[in-house]
Short mmCIF file of C-alpha atoms and ligand atoms in Angstrom, two decimals:
data_model
loop_
_atom_site.label_atom_id
_atom_site.label_comp_id
_atom_site.label_asym_id
_atom_site.label_seq_id
_atom_site.Cartn_x
_atom_site.Cartn_y
_atom_site.Cartn_z
CA UNK A 42 -3.38 38.57 -41.67
CA UNK A 43 -2.22 37.10 -44.88
CA UNK A 44 1.12 35.03 -44.52
CA UNK A 45 3.99 35.10 -46.77
CA UNK A 46 5.86 31.59 -46.94
CA UNK A 47 9.37 31.63 -47.19
CA UNK A 48 9.33 29.28 -50.32
CA UNK A 49 6.01 27.92 -52.02
CA UNK A 50 7.52 24.55 -53.16
CA UNK A 51 4.13 23.09 -54.06
CA UNK A 52 3.61 25.64 -56.67
CA UNK A 53 6.73 24.46 -58.53
CA UNK A 54 4.69 21.33 -59.00
CA UNK A 55 1.28 22.94 -59.60
CA UNK A 56 2.38 25.53 -62.24
CA UNK A 57 3.74 22.66 -64.64
CA UNK A 58 1.75 19.82 -63.27
CA UNK A 59 0.52 18.47 -66.64
CA UNK A 60 4.03 18.21 -68.20
CA UNK A 61 5.54 16.63 -64.92
CA UNK A 62 2.71 14.04 -64.74
CA UNK A 63 3.29 13.09 -68.25
CA UNK A 64 6.90 12.90 -67.79
CA UNK A 65 6.32 10.66 -64.54
CA UNK A 66 3.90 8.44 -66.57
CA UNK A 67 6.43 8.01 -69.56
CA UNK A 68 9.03 6.81 -67.07
CA UNK A 69 6.72 4.33 -65.08
CA UNK A 70 5.28 2.94 -68.07
CA UNK A 71 8.96 2.39 -69.49
CA UNK A 72 10.02 -0.27 -67.39
CA UNK A 73 13.53 1.42 -67.07
CA UNK A 74 14.25 3.11 -63.72
CA UNK A 75 17.97 3.77 -63.36
CA UNK A 76 20.55 4.72 -65.64
CA UNK A 77 18.25 4.88 -68.85
CA UNK A 78 17.58 7.40 -71.48
CA UNK A 79 15.90 10.10 -69.14
CA UNK A 80 19.17 10.53 -67.36
CA UNK A 81 21.12 10.50 -70.74
CA UNK A 82 18.77 13.13 -72.00
CA UNK A 83 18.79 15.36 -68.88
CA UNK A 84 22.74 15.16 -68.79
CA UNK A 85 22.70 16.33 -72.31
CA UNK A 86 20.35 19.11 -71.72
CA UNK A 87 22.03 20.42 -68.70
CA UNK A 88 25.55 20.17 -70.12
CA UNK A 89 24.17 22.31 -73.01
CA UNK A 90 22.45 24.72 -70.67
CA UNK A 91 25.73 25.43 -68.94
CA UNK A 92 27.69 25.13 -72.04
CA UNK A 93 29.92 22.42 -70.58
CA UNK A 94 31.52 19.50 -72.44
CA UNK A 95 29.76 16.85 -69.88
CA UNK A 96 27.32 16.55 -67.24
CA UNK A 97 27.29 13.45 -64.96
CA UNK A 98 24.17 13.43 -62.79
CA UNK A 99 24.50 11.91 -59.17
CA UNK A 100 22.26 11.18 -56.18
CA UNK A 101 22.70 14.60 -54.42
CA UNK A 102 24.71 17.89 -54.28
CA UNK A 103 26.87 16.51 -51.52
CA UNK A 104 27.83 13.24 -53.78
CA UNK A 105 28.53 15.70 -56.67
CA UNK A 106 31.08 17.35 -54.46
CA UNK A 107 32.71 14.31 -52.98
CA UNK A 108 32.85 12.55 -56.46
CA UNK A 109 34.28 15.77 -58.04
CA UNK A 110 36.82 16.07 -55.40
CA UNK A 111 37.77 12.22 -55.96
CA UNK A 112 37.85 12.66 -59.76
CA UNK A 113 40.26 15.61 -59.54
CA UNK A 114 42.66 13.47 -57.27
CA UNK A 115 42.16 14.81 -53.82
CA UNK A 116 43.45 12.17 -51.44
CA UNK A 117 43.78 11.94 -47.60
CA UNK A 118 46.04 14.51 -46.00
CA UNK A 119 45.49 17.09 -49.00
CA UNK A 120 44.23 20.60 -47.92
CA UNK A 121 41.25 22.26 -49.79
CA UNK A 122 40.54 25.88 -49.45
CA UNK A 123 36.77 26.40 -48.60
CA UNK A 124 34.68 29.56 -47.59
CA UNK A 125 34.43 30.09 -43.79
CA UNK A 126 30.81 31.07 -44.66
CA UNK A 127 28.94 28.30 -46.25
CA UNK A 128 26.55 25.63 -45.78
CA UNK A 129 28.44 22.61 -43.83
CA UNK A 130 28.09 20.19 -46.78
CA UNK A 131 30.86 21.94 -48.62
CA UNK A 132 33.01 21.18 -45.64
CA UNK A 133 31.78 17.58 -45.20
CA UNK A 134 32.43 16.60 -48.79
CA UNK A 135 36.12 17.77 -48.34
CA UNK A 136 36.36 15.56 -44.98
CA UNK A 137 34.56 12.59 -46.80
CA UNK A 138 37.86 12.15 -48.92
CA UNK A 139 39.90 12.38 -46.16
CA UNK A 140 41.19 16.02 -46.90
CA UNK A 141 41.19 18.91 -44.55
CA UNK A 142 39.08 22.01 -45.21
CA UNK A 143 41.02 25.12 -44.85
CA UNK A 144 38.52 28.03 -44.10
CA UNK A 145 38.90 31.73 -45.68
CA UNK A 146 36.80 34.77 -44.48
CA UNK A 147 34.22 36.36 -46.53
CA UNK A 148 34.23 39.70 -48.40
CA UNK A 149 31.33 42.28 -48.66
CA UNK A 150 29.43 39.91 -50.90
CA UNK A 151 29.42 37.37 -47.96
CA UNK A 152 31.05 34.83 -50.10
CA UNK A 153 34.65 33.73 -50.11
CA UNK A 154 37.12 36.79 -50.19
CA UNK A 155 39.56 35.91 -53.05
CA UNK A 156 42.15 38.35 -51.72
CA UNK A 157 42.53 36.10 -48.35
CA UNK A 158 42.94 32.95 -50.29
CA UNK A 159 46.87 33.35 -50.82
CA UNK A 160 47.35 33.42 -47.14
CA UNK A 161 45.66 29.98 -46.66
CA UNK A 162 47.73 28.13 -49.31
CA UNK A 163 50.34 25.72 -47.89
CA UNK A 164 52.57 23.15 -49.59
CA UNK A 165 49.72 20.65 -48.98
CA UNK A 166 46.88 22.65 -50.57
CA UNK A 167 45.73 20.83 -53.78
CA UNK A 168 42.52 22.43 -54.63
CA UNK A 169 40.34 25.60 -54.26
CA UNK A 170 36.51 25.01 -53.45
CA UNK A 171 34.74 28.30 -53.85
CA UNK A 172 31.05 28.42 -53.35
CA UNK A 173 28.53 30.73 -55.38
CA UNK A 174 26.85 31.61 -52.17
CA UNK A 175 23.12 32.70 -52.28
CA UNK A 176 23.40 32.53 -56.18
CA UNK A 177 26.13 35.11 -56.74
CA UNK A 178 29.16 33.99 -58.70
CA UNK A 179 32.47 34.42 -57.00
CA UNK A 180 35.27 36.30 -58.83
CA UNK A 181 36.24 33.34 -61.02
CA UNK A 182 38.99 35.50 -62.61
CA UNK A 183 40.68 35.73 -59.38
CA UNK A 184 40.07 32.01 -58.33
CA UNK A 185 41.41 30.46 -61.47
CA UNK A 186 44.37 33.05 -61.57
CA UNK A 187 45.48 31.74 -58.06
CA UNK A 188 44.95 28.16 -59.26
CA UNK A 189 47.09 28.63 -62.23
CA UNK A 190 49.67 30.49 -60.16
CA UNK A 191 49.84 27.78 -57.42
CA UNK A 192 49.19 24.60 -59.69
CA UNK A 193 45.80 23.93 -57.94
CA UNK A 194 42.63 22.37 -59.26
CA UNK A 195 39.15 24.03 -58.64
CA UNK A 196 35.72 22.60 -57.77
CA UNK A 197 33.15 25.07 -57.64
CA UNK A 198 30.21 24.55 -55.36
CA UNK A 199 27.31 25.92 -57.62
CA UNK A 200 24.55 24.21 -55.47
CA UNK A 201 22.82 27.68 -55.10
CA UNK A 202 23.66 29.10 -58.64
CA UNK A 203 21.43 27.28 -61.51
CA UNK A 204 21.17 29.95 -64.22
CA UNK A 205 23.72 32.32 -62.60
CA UNK A 206 26.56 33.93 -64.92
CA UNK A 207 30.00 35.27 -64.94
CA UNK A 208 31.40 37.52 -67.55
CA UNK A 209 28.38 36.62 -69.72
CA UNK A 210 29.07 32.83 -69.40
CA UNK A 211 26.83 30.65 -67.32
CA UNK A 212 28.33 29.25 -64.16
CA UNK A 213 29.22 25.51 -64.91
CA UNK A 214 31.48 25.44 -67.83
CA UNK A 215 34.83 25.71 -65.81
CA UNK A 216 37.65 23.57 -66.76
CA UNK A 217 37.87 21.19 -63.71
CA UNK A 218 34.83 20.40 -62.15
CA UNK A 219 31.33 22.31 -60.95
CA UNK A 220 29.03 20.52 -58.30
CA UNK A 221 25.31 21.01 -58.50
CA UNK A 222 22.55 20.10 -56.01
CA UNK A 223 18.87 19.56 -57.27
CA UNK A 224 17.62 19.66 -53.75
CA UNK A 225 13.87 20.52 -53.88
CA UNK A 226 14.41 24.18 -52.91
CA UNK A 227 17.26 24.83 -55.20
CA UNK A 228 16.68 27.12 -58.23
CA UNK A 229 16.47 23.79 -60.30
CA UNK A 230 15.08 21.28 -57.92
CA UNK A 231 13.96 17.65 -58.12
CA UNK A 232 11.24 16.27 -56.35
CA UNK A 233 13.61 14.37 -54.09
CA UNK A 234 17.45 14.33 -53.80
CA UNK A 235 19.67 14.90 -56.86
CA UNK A 236 22.98 16.37 -58.06
CA UNK A 237 25.37 16.48 -60.93
CA UNK A 238 28.85 17.36 -61.85
CA UNK A 239 29.54 19.49 -64.85
CA UNK A 240 32.97 19.69 -66.39
CA UNK A 241 35.06 20.48 -69.62
CA UNK A 242 37.47 17.58 -68.75
CA UNK A 243 36.30 14.28 -70.11
CA UNK A 244 38.71 12.42 -67.75
CA UNK A 245 36.76 14.02 -64.52
CA UNK A 246 33.43 13.09 -66.34
CA UNK A 247 34.54 9.67 -67.01
CA UNK A 248 35.64 9.06 -63.61
CA UNK A 249 32.48 10.50 -61.87
CA UNK A 250 30.39 8.14 -64.17
CA UNK A 251 32.49 5.17 -63.08
CA UNK A 252 32.55 6.08 -59.26
CA UNK A 253 28.84 6.65 -59.10
CA UNK A 254 27.81 3.29 -60.35
CA UNK A 255 30.05 1.09 -57.75
CA UNK A 256 33.26 1.88 -59.75
CA UNK A 257 32.21 -0.28 -62.62
CA UNK A 258 32.35 0.74 -66.31
CA UNK A 259 31.63 -2.80 -67.34
CA UNK A 260 29.02 -5.04 -65.69
CA UNK A 261 30.76 -7.23 -62.90
CA UNK A 262 34.05 -5.44 -63.21
CA UNK A 263 35.08 -2.89 -60.56
CA UNK A 264 38.09 -0.68 -61.40
CA UNK A 265 37.46 1.70 -58.57
CA UNK A 266 35.99 1.54 -54.97
CA UNK A 267 32.88 3.39 -56.17
CA UNK A 268 29.74 4.37 -54.59
CA UNK A 269 25.92 4.14 -55.42
CA UNK A 270 24.74 7.52 -56.37
CA UNK A 271 22.57 7.78 -59.47
CA UNK A 272 20.18 10.03 -60.42
CA UNK A 273 16.86 8.02 -60.98
CA UNK A 274 14.68 8.25 -64.18
CA UNK A 275 11.77 9.82 -62.42
CA UNK A 276 13.84 12.63 -61.11
CA UNK A 277 15.73 13.23 -64.40
CA UNK A 278 12.60 13.17 -66.40
CA UNK A 279 11.17 15.83 -64.08
CA UNK A 280 14.40 17.84 -64.14
CA UNK A 281 14.23 17.90 -67.81
CA UNK A 282 10.83 19.60 -67.66
CA UNK A 283 11.85 21.99 -64.85
CA UNK A 284 15.21 23.09 -66.69
CA UNK A 285 12.81 24.60 -69.46
CA UNK A 286 11.40 26.85 -66.64
CA UNK A 287 14.59 27.73 -64.96
CA UNK A 288 15.47 31.18 -67.00
CA UNK A 289 11.57 32.25 -66.67
CA UNK A 290 11.53 31.35 -62.85
CA UNK A 291 14.98 32.92 -62.45
CA UNK A 292 13.78 36.21 -64.07
CA UNK A 293 10.81 36.14 -61.42
CA UNK A 294 13.25 36.14 -58.80
CA UNK A 295 15.25 38.93 -60.31
CA UNK A 296 12.03 40.99 -60.17
CA UNK A 297 11.45 40.37 -56.54
CA UNK A 298 15.16 41.02 -55.84
CA UNK A 299 15.06 44.36 -57.63
CA UNK A 300 12.21 45.44 -55.58
CA UNK A 301 13.64 44.41 -52.34
CA UNK A 302 16.95 46.05 -53.08
CA UNK A 303 15.53 49.37 -53.99
CA UNK A 304 13.20 49.35 -50.84
CA UNK A 305 15.82 48.06 -48.48
CA UNK A 306 18.16 50.76 -49.54
CA UNK A 307 15.63 53.39 -47.87
CA UNK A 308 15.34 51.24 -44.63
CA UNK A 309 17.61 52.13 -41.72
CA UNK A 310 20.07 49.65 -40.28
CA UNK A 311 19.70 47.14 -43.08
CA UNK A 312 22.95 46.18 -45.03
CA UNK A 313 22.91 44.06 -48.14
CA UNK A 314 25.65 41.96 -49.48
CA UNK A 315 27.61 43.66 -52.19
CA UNK A 316 26.87 42.95 -55.93
CA UNK A 317 29.96 41.78 -57.63
CA UNK A 318 30.80 43.30 -61.04
CA UNK A 319 30.45 41.17 -64.36
CA UNK A 320 28.11 38.62 -62.54
CA UNK A 321 24.25 37.68 -62.94
CA UNK A 322 22.81 36.60 -59.73
CA UNK A 323 20.70 33.68 -59.41
CA UNK A 324 18.87 34.91 -56.44
CA UNK A 325 18.53 31.59 -54.81
CA UNK A 326 18.45 33.53 -51.35
CA UNK A 327 17.75 37.23 -50.61
CA UNK A 328 19.88 37.87 -47.68
CA UNK A 329 19.77 41.02 -45.48
CA UNK A 330 22.13 41.90 -42.68
CA UNK A 331 21.08 43.56 -39.24
CA UNK A 332 22.51 44.09 -35.76
CA UNK A 333 18.93 43.02 -34.53
CA UNK A 334 18.39 39.88 -36.48
CA UNK A 335 16.59 37.88 -33.83
CA UNK A 336 14.26 40.81 -32.93
CA UNK A 337 13.60 41.45 -36.69
CA UNK A 338 12.86 37.91 -37.33
CA UNK A 339 10.56 37.77 -34.29
CA UNK A 340 8.64 41.03 -35.69
CA UNK A 341 8.29 39.53 -39.14
CA UNK A 342 7.06 36.36 -37.83
CA UNK A 343 4.37 38.26 -35.91
CA UNK A 344 3.49 39.92 -39.11
CA UNK A 345 2.81 36.67 -40.78
CA UNK A 346 6.11 36.63 -42.58
CA UNK A 347 8.26 33.57 -42.63
CA UNK A 348 12.05 33.91 -42.78
CA UNK A 349 15.12 31.71 -42.51
CA UNK A 350 18.78 31.93 -41.58
CA UNK A 351 21.52 30.69 -43.94
CA UNK A 352 23.13 29.77 -41.68
CA UNK A 353 23.18 30.29 -37.90
CA UNK A 354 26.45 28.23 -37.02
CA UNK A 355 29.38 28.44 -39.15
CA UNK A 356 30.74 24.86 -40.06
CA UNK A 357 34.04 25.61 -37.99
CA UNK A 358 32.13 26.10 -34.77
CA UNK A 359 29.96 22.79 -35.48
CA UNK A 360 30.76 19.93 -33.13
CA UNK A 361 31.53 17.84 -36.22
CA UNK A 362 34.69 19.93 -36.65
CA UNK A 363 35.75 20.19 -32.95
CA UNK A 364 38.88 18.07 -33.79
CA UNK A 365 40.24 20.83 -36.00
CA UNK A 366 40.71 22.80 -32.77
CA UNK A 367 39.85 26.16 -34.40
CA UNK A 368 39.63 28.58 -31.44
CA UNK A 369 36.06 30.28 -31.30
CA UNK A 370 36.54 33.63 -32.67
CA UNK A 371 39.09 32.86 -35.14
CA UNK A 372 36.78 33.89 -37.96
CA UNK A 373 35.38 37.08 -37.01
CA UNK A 374 33.77 38.12 -40.21
CA UNK A 375 32.01 34.71 -40.51
CA UNK A 376 30.92 34.96 -36.85
CA UNK A 377 29.11 38.29 -37.49
CA UNK A 378 27.49 37.16 -40.42
CA UNK A 379 25.91 34.09 -38.71
CA UNK A 380 24.59 36.45 -35.96
CA UNK A 381 23.37 38.90 -38.41
CA UNK A 382 22.14 37.33 -41.55
CA UNK A 383 18.42 36.85 -42.35
CA UNK A 384 16.95 35.46 -45.52
CA UNK A 385 13.71 36.99 -46.70
CA UNK A 386 10.95 35.21 -48.65
CA UNK A 387 12.24 34.55 -52.13
CA UNK A 388 10.83 32.27 -54.99
CA UNK A 389 9.55 32.10 -58.44
CA UNK A 390 5.87 31.89 -57.22
CA UNK A 391 6.10 35.04 -54.83
CA UNK A 392 3.99 38.05 -55.89
CA UNK A 393 5.21 41.73 -55.85
CA UNK A 394 2.37 42.28 -53.38
CA UNK A 395 3.89 39.58 -51.02
CA UNK A 396 7.31 41.39 -51.53
CA UNK A 397 5.74 44.63 -50.60
CA UNK A 398 4.13 43.18 -47.51
CA UNK A 399 7.58 41.94 -46.53
CA UNK A 400 9.17 45.52 -46.82
CA UNK A 401 6.27 47.16 -45.17
CA UNK A 402 6.92 44.89 -42.23
CA UNK A 403 10.67 45.81 -42.33
CA UNK A 404 9.73 49.26 -42.42
CA UNK A 405 7.47 49.01 -39.39
CA UNK A 406 10.16 47.34 -37.34
CA UNK A 407 12.82 50.02 -38.27
CA UNK A 408 10.36 52.90 -37.29
CA UNK A 409 9.10 51.02 -33.93
CA UNK A 410 12.75 50.56 -33.04
CA UNK A 411 14.08 53.95 -33.68
CA UNK A 412 11.72 54.99 -30.62
CA UNK A 413 13.85 53.01 -28.42
CA UNK A 414 17.18 54.27 -29.86
CA UNK A 415 19.41 56.74 -28.12
C1 PLP B 51 22.41 22.54 -50.80
C2 PLP B 51 23.84 22.72 -50.79
C3 PLP B 51 24.61 21.68 -50.84
C4 PLP B 51 24.33 20.16 -50.89
O1 PLP B 51 23.44 19.70 -51.61
P1 PLP B 51 22.40 18.29 -51.35
O2 PLP B 51 21.82 17.96 -52.73
O3 PLP B 51 21.38 18.91 -50.32
O4 PLP B 51 23.22 17.29 -50.87
C5 PLP B 51 26.15 22.02 -51.01
N1 PLP B 51 26.47 23.13 -50.69
C6 PLP B 51 25.69 24.15 -50.78
C7 PLP B 51 26.25 25.49 -50.99
C8 PLP B 51 24.34 23.89 -50.98
O5 PLP B 51 23.51 25.03 -50.55
#
């Protein structure tokens, strides 16, 4: 049986290999490999794409989060509100600056529930860190409303949301800081690690720019205890090529997602994350929810369909966070999602025939299973 891979990363090279090869040769031949013209050009291109005043590219999405938090002044002992249901990197970035992640349960979109944030705010809270999970923007009006009301700053984790928009504006042009990852499988992925901070606050941009290069603005003078986190020229040059594909590749994701959504609506026992109004989804992941996740995953595997789970263990239950002493079961909605979510194959190089193979297999499980029902 033909198999359907979860994401065909090799095709993200092959489709545009001539342009990528040319970009690499240009860099290799230039003799400039770090902090050169490709980086500056990519930063300008990406800032223009998200309509932000500035973009500072760094070594990874995690570094983008950490440096954004440092740039807005988060300090040891501060509290930062995070989603309980997210990738652990969101939490680890908060911990890296010595702050404490304060988790909030998800809503029907599976992203952070803005209506529960107020209960998590204490006198020590300094920032909100929402995640545009799976590629769907969170309700930014609510987030920034709360931030204004309580005097908090906001860092958005947009690692899964390249090209998504909220009220007709692309994610990335917010007042404080938006953190991006260019991990290879992301909608805009490098061929290695990469990340960026976009912002409309020139001071945030300036601080991240200094921090990413050992805290040095002028060679041999270190004004901050910075780090080494620079997006190299090769990755920047390739990301410039890939940025030109982003909208077209996101459109292809939309076609797969529309097909999945209409088919899944007719399959019993499947639930889908709610679509929020006024948002354009980037469809980084297509996630379904079912009580029989593990059995369904085995069935799809036997049908030659590769799936994934984002994520099997919530951050608050990770050993790395045992010192927070959050009792197991404290985040019931998050626990349920981690037991029930399944990510279907999704990507710009997937055909509608492949998507139909996936939904046929979902249907055959549903039918086979109903015989065992009560
Ligand atoms: C991928 C991802 C990150 C981390 O990005 P890296 O580039 O792998 O460091 C952070 N947050 C979320 C939500 C992600 O999906």
